[in-house]
Amino acid sequence: MRRLGFFGGTFDPVHLGHLVPAVRAFETFRFDALVFVPAFNPPHKLAEPLTAFSHRFAMLALATQPYERFLLSAVEAERKGPTYTVDTLRQLRERVSVEQVYFLMGSDSFSQIGEWHRWQELVSLAHLVVLHRDTVWGEELAARVPGELRGRMRNVEPFHEVPDPEPGSNWIYLLQHEPFPVSATQLRERLRLGRSIHELVPPEVHRYIVKHRLYHQGGEPGNEI
Ligand code: ATP
């Protein structure tokens, strides 16, 4: 396999802010496959109760089903204790033989990369593809990341061809797409207030949320790991 992309996150729930930029990245980098990797027990979100992994996984399965080359991995559910992206990426790399590995993340996540567990190792395992979130971008983003990463950052226009990097180099690609300003936090809040999220998630995901009464107040089923 030539190019493989991974997209990690809690996906609680998956929404169009994940899917639309993921399609842009997929088309731009011409991945052979893009694997969504839902986090099981992410250390940075331990303070908030996550929806059960089985629900988050099921919603991702529904959302990615229409895309032939969008795949799903439950690798994080196989490990006990906090799950670190660097370990997941290493494990995934060992399982698949691939020339170039890319890890997708929003610019808000990238702005905090210096706080990630063993981040130097993480950025040596994959190229990063940074998706545009309107909360942080441009000079502000560059100023927030560790200085040694700035020289590796490259702007990429959506759908423009990206040449293969020289062997041994790892780049950080900033994908210059229009931001899609939606977050899972916003969606959960809207649902709690009884407002519609119809246009912001795929219809299958919406039906699933309604059927399982997720994200409602008062300890409804599903609001624990
Ligand atoms: P929450 O609001 O619960 O923190 P989220 O909407 O940020 O959730 P996550 O599952 O935490 O979603 O995100 C997974 C990855 O997708 C992260 O790297 C995040 O930055 C990125 N991402 C989330 N929403 C968007 C968006 N609208 N545009 C670009 N990237 C996004």
Short mmCIF file of N, CA, C and O and ligand atoms in Angstrom, two decimals, residues 7-13 15-18 21 44-45 48 104-110 116 131-133 177 179-186 188, ligand 1:
data_model
loop_
_atom_site.label_atom_id
_atom_site.label_comp_id
_atom_site.label_asym_id
_atom_site.label_seq_id
_atom_site.Cartn_x
_atom_site.Cartn_y
_atom_site.Cartn_z
N PHE A 7 -7.26 8.73 11.22
CA PHE A 7 -7.95 9.88 11.81
C PHE A 7 -8.44 9.45 13.20
O PHE A 7 -9.35 8.63 13.32
N GLY A 8 -7.80 9.98 14.24
CA GLY A 8 -8.17 9.62 15.61
C GLY A 8 -9.05 10.68 16.25
O GLY A 8 -9.03 11.84 15.84
N GLY A 9 -9.81 10.27 17.25
CA GLY A 9 -10.64 11.23 17.98
C GLY A 9 -11.64 10.50 18.85
O GLY A 9 -11.74 9.27 18.79
N THR A 10 -12.40 11.26 19.64
CA THR A 10 -13.41 10.60 20.46
C THR A 10 -14.69 10.36 19.65
O THR A 10 -15.44 9.44 19.93
N PHE A 11 -14.95 11.21 18.67
CA PHE A 11 -16.11 11.04 17.80
C PHE A 11 -17.38 10.82 18.64
O PHE A 11 -18.06 9.82 18.50
N ASP A 12 -17.69 11.79 19.46
CA ASP A 12 -18.79 11.65 20.44
C ASP A 12 -19.82 12.76 20.26
O ASP A 12 -19.94 13.63 21.12
N PRO A 13 -20.58 12.79 19.14
CA PRO A 13 -20.61 11.83 18.04
C PRO A 13 -19.79 12.33 16.85
O PRO A 13 -19.36 13.49 16.81
N HIS A 15 -19.41 13.85 13.25
CA HIS A 15 -20.25 14.88 12.62
C HIS A 15 -19.63 15.31 11.28
O HIS A 15 -18.54 14.84 10.93
N LEU A 16 -20.32 16.22 10.60
CA LEU A 16 -19.83 16.62 9.26
C LEU A 16 -18.53 17.42 9.35
O LEU A 16 -17.79 17.49 8.38
N GLY A 17 -18.25 18.00 10.50
CA GLY A 17 -16.97 18.68 10.69
C GLY A 17 -15.80 17.71 10.65
O GLY A 17 -14.67 18.10 10.40
N HIS A 18 -16.08 16.42 10.93
CA HIS A 18 -15.05 15.39 10.74
C HIS A 18 -15.05 14.93 9.28
O HIS A 18 -14.01 14.79 8.65
N PRO A 21 -13.95 17.67 6.02
CA PRO A 21 -12.50 17.82 5.86
C PRO A 21 -11.79 16.49 5.57
O PRO A 21 -10.80 16.46 4.84
N HIS A 44 -6.69 12.92 27.87
CA HIS A 44 -7.05 14.33 27.98
C HIS A 44 -8.55 14.55 28.15
O HIS A 44 -8.98 15.65 28.43
N LYS A 45 -9.36 13.48 27.99
CA LYS A 45 -10.80 13.68 28.15
C LYS A 45 -11.36 12.88 29.32
O LYS A 45 -12.55 12.63 29.40
N GLU A 48 -14.39 14.19 31.54
CA GLU A 48 -15.79 14.16 31.10
C GLU A 48 -16.19 12.72 30.79
O GLU A 48 -15.41 12.00 30.18
N LEU A 104 -4.33 12.45 10.60
CA LEU A 104 -5.15 13.66 10.47
C LEU A 104 -5.52 14.19 11.85
O LEU A 104 -5.87 13.41 12.75
N MET A 105 -5.48 15.49 11.99
CA MET A 105 -5.98 16.12 13.23
C MET A 105 -6.44 17.54 12.93
O MET A 105 -5.94 18.18 12.00
N GLY A 106 -7.39 18.03 13.73
CA GLY A 106 -7.84 19.40 13.57
C GLY A 106 -6.76 20.36 14.08
O GLY A 106 -5.89 19.98 14.87
N SER A 107 -6.85 21.61 13.64
CA SER A 107 -5.81 22.58 14.04
C SER A 107 -5.85 22.87 15.54
O SER A 107 -4.84 23.24 16.13
N ASP A 108 -7.02 22.68 16.19
CA ASP A 108 -7.08 22.88 17.64
C ASP A 108 -6.22 21.82 18.34
O ASP A 108 -5.47 22.10 19.27
N SER A 109 -6.31 20.58 17.85
CA SER A 109 -5.49 19.50 18.42
C SER A 109 -4.02 19.76 18.14
O SER A 109 -3.17 19.62 19.02
N PHE A 110 -3.73 20.15 16.90
CA PHE A 110 -2.32 20.38 16.54
C PHE A 110 -1.72 21.52 17.37
O PHE A 110 -0.54 21.47 17.75
N TRP A 116 1.13 16.58 24.00
CA TRP A 116 0.76 15.18 23.78
C TRP A 116 1.87 14.27 24.30
O TRP A 116 3.06 14.60 24.23
N LEU A 131 -6.20 19.80 9.77
CA LEU A 131 -7.45 20.29 9.19
C LEU A 131 -7.78 21.65 9.80
O LEU A 131 -7.53 21.88 10.99
N HIS A 132 -8.34 22.49 8.98
CA HIS A 132 -8.59 23.88 9.37
C HIS A 132 -9.80 23.99 10.29
O HIS A 132 -10.94 23.78 9.88
N ARG A 133 -9.55 24.36 11.55
CA ARG A 133 -10.66 24.70 12.47
C ARG A 133 -10.59 26.19 12.70
O ARG A 133 -9.51 26.73 12.92
N HIS A 177 -8.39 24.25 3.53
CA HIS A 177 -9.80 24.16 3.13
C HIS A 177 -10.62 25.15 3.94
O HIS A 177 -10.18 25.65 4.98
N PRO A 179 -13.05 26.27 6.65
CA PRO A 179 -13.40 25.59 7.90
C PRO A 179 -14.87 25.18 7.93
O PRO A 179 -15.70 25.81 7.28
N PHE A 180 -15.15 24.13 8.62
CA PHE A 180 -16.52 23.66 8.80
C PHE A 180 -16.79 23.75 10.30
O PHE A 180 -16.50 22.82 11.06
N PRO A 181 -17.30 24.90 10.75
CA PRO A 181 -17.29 25.18 12.18
C PRO A 181 -18.38 24.45 12.97
O PRO A 181 -19.42 25.01 13.28
N VAL A 182 -18.11 23.20 13.28
CA VAL A 182 -19.01 22.45 14.15
C VAL A 182 -18.16 21.56 15.04
O VAL A 182 -17.10 21.08 14.61
N SER A 183 -18.61 21.40 16.28
CA SER A 183 -17.89 20.51 17.20
C SER A 183 -18.88 19.58 17.87
O SER A 183 -20.08 19.88 17.96
N ALA A 184 -18.38 18.46 18.37
CA ALA A 184 -19.24 17.50 19.07
C ALA A 184 -19.80 18.13 20.35
O ALA A 184 -20.94 17.88 20.72
N THR A 185 -19.00 18.97 20.99
CA THR A 185 -19.48 19.66 22.21
C THR A 185 -20.74 20.47 21.90
O THR A 185 -21.73 20.39 22.61
N GLN A 186 -20.67 21.23 20.79
CA GLN A 186 -21.82 22.04 20.35
C GLN A 186 -23.04 21.15 20.10
O GLN A 186 -24.15 21.48 20.49
N ARG A 188 -23.71 18.13 21.30
CA ARG A 188 -24.25 17.57 22.54
C ARG A 188 -25.08 18.62 23.28
O ARG A 188 -26.15 18.33 23.82
P1 ATP B 1 -15.38 17.71 21.27
O1 ATP B 1 -16.17 18.96 20.96
O2 ATP B 1 -16.13 16.67 22.06
O3 ATP B 1 -14.02 18.01 21.86
P2 ATP B 1 -14.66 17.43 18.48
O4 ATP B 1 -15.82 17.89 17.67
O5 ATP B 1 -13.48 18.35 18.60
O6 ATP B 1 -15.15 16.94 19.90
P3 ATP B 1 -13.10 15.01 18.33
O7 ATP B 1 -13.67 13.66 18.21
O8 ATP B 1 -12.50 15.39 19.62
O9 ATP B 1 -14.25 16.05 17.87
O10 ATP B 1 -12.11 15.30 17.15
C1 ATP B 1 -11.34 14.35 16.46
C2 ATP B 1 -10.41 15.12 15.56
O11 ATP B 1 -11.17 15.83 14.59
C3 ATP B 1 -9.58 16.16 16.33
O12 ATP B 1 -8.27 16.19 15.81
C4 ATP B 1 -10.33 17.46 16.04
O13 ATP B 1 -9.45 18.57 16.06
C5 ATP B 1 -10.84 17.19 14.63
N1 ATP B 1 -12.06 17.95 14.34
C6 ATP B 1 -13.20 17.95 15.04
N2 ATP B 1 -14.10 18.78 14.50
C7 ATP B 1 -13.51 19.35 13.43
C8 ATP B 1 -13.93 20.33 12.47
N3 ATP B 1 -15.13 20.90 12.51
N4 ATP B 1 -13.03 20.67 11.50
C9 ATP B 1 -11.79 20.11 11.46
N5 ATP B 1 -11.35 19.17 12.34
C10 ATP B 1 -12.18 18.80 13.32
#
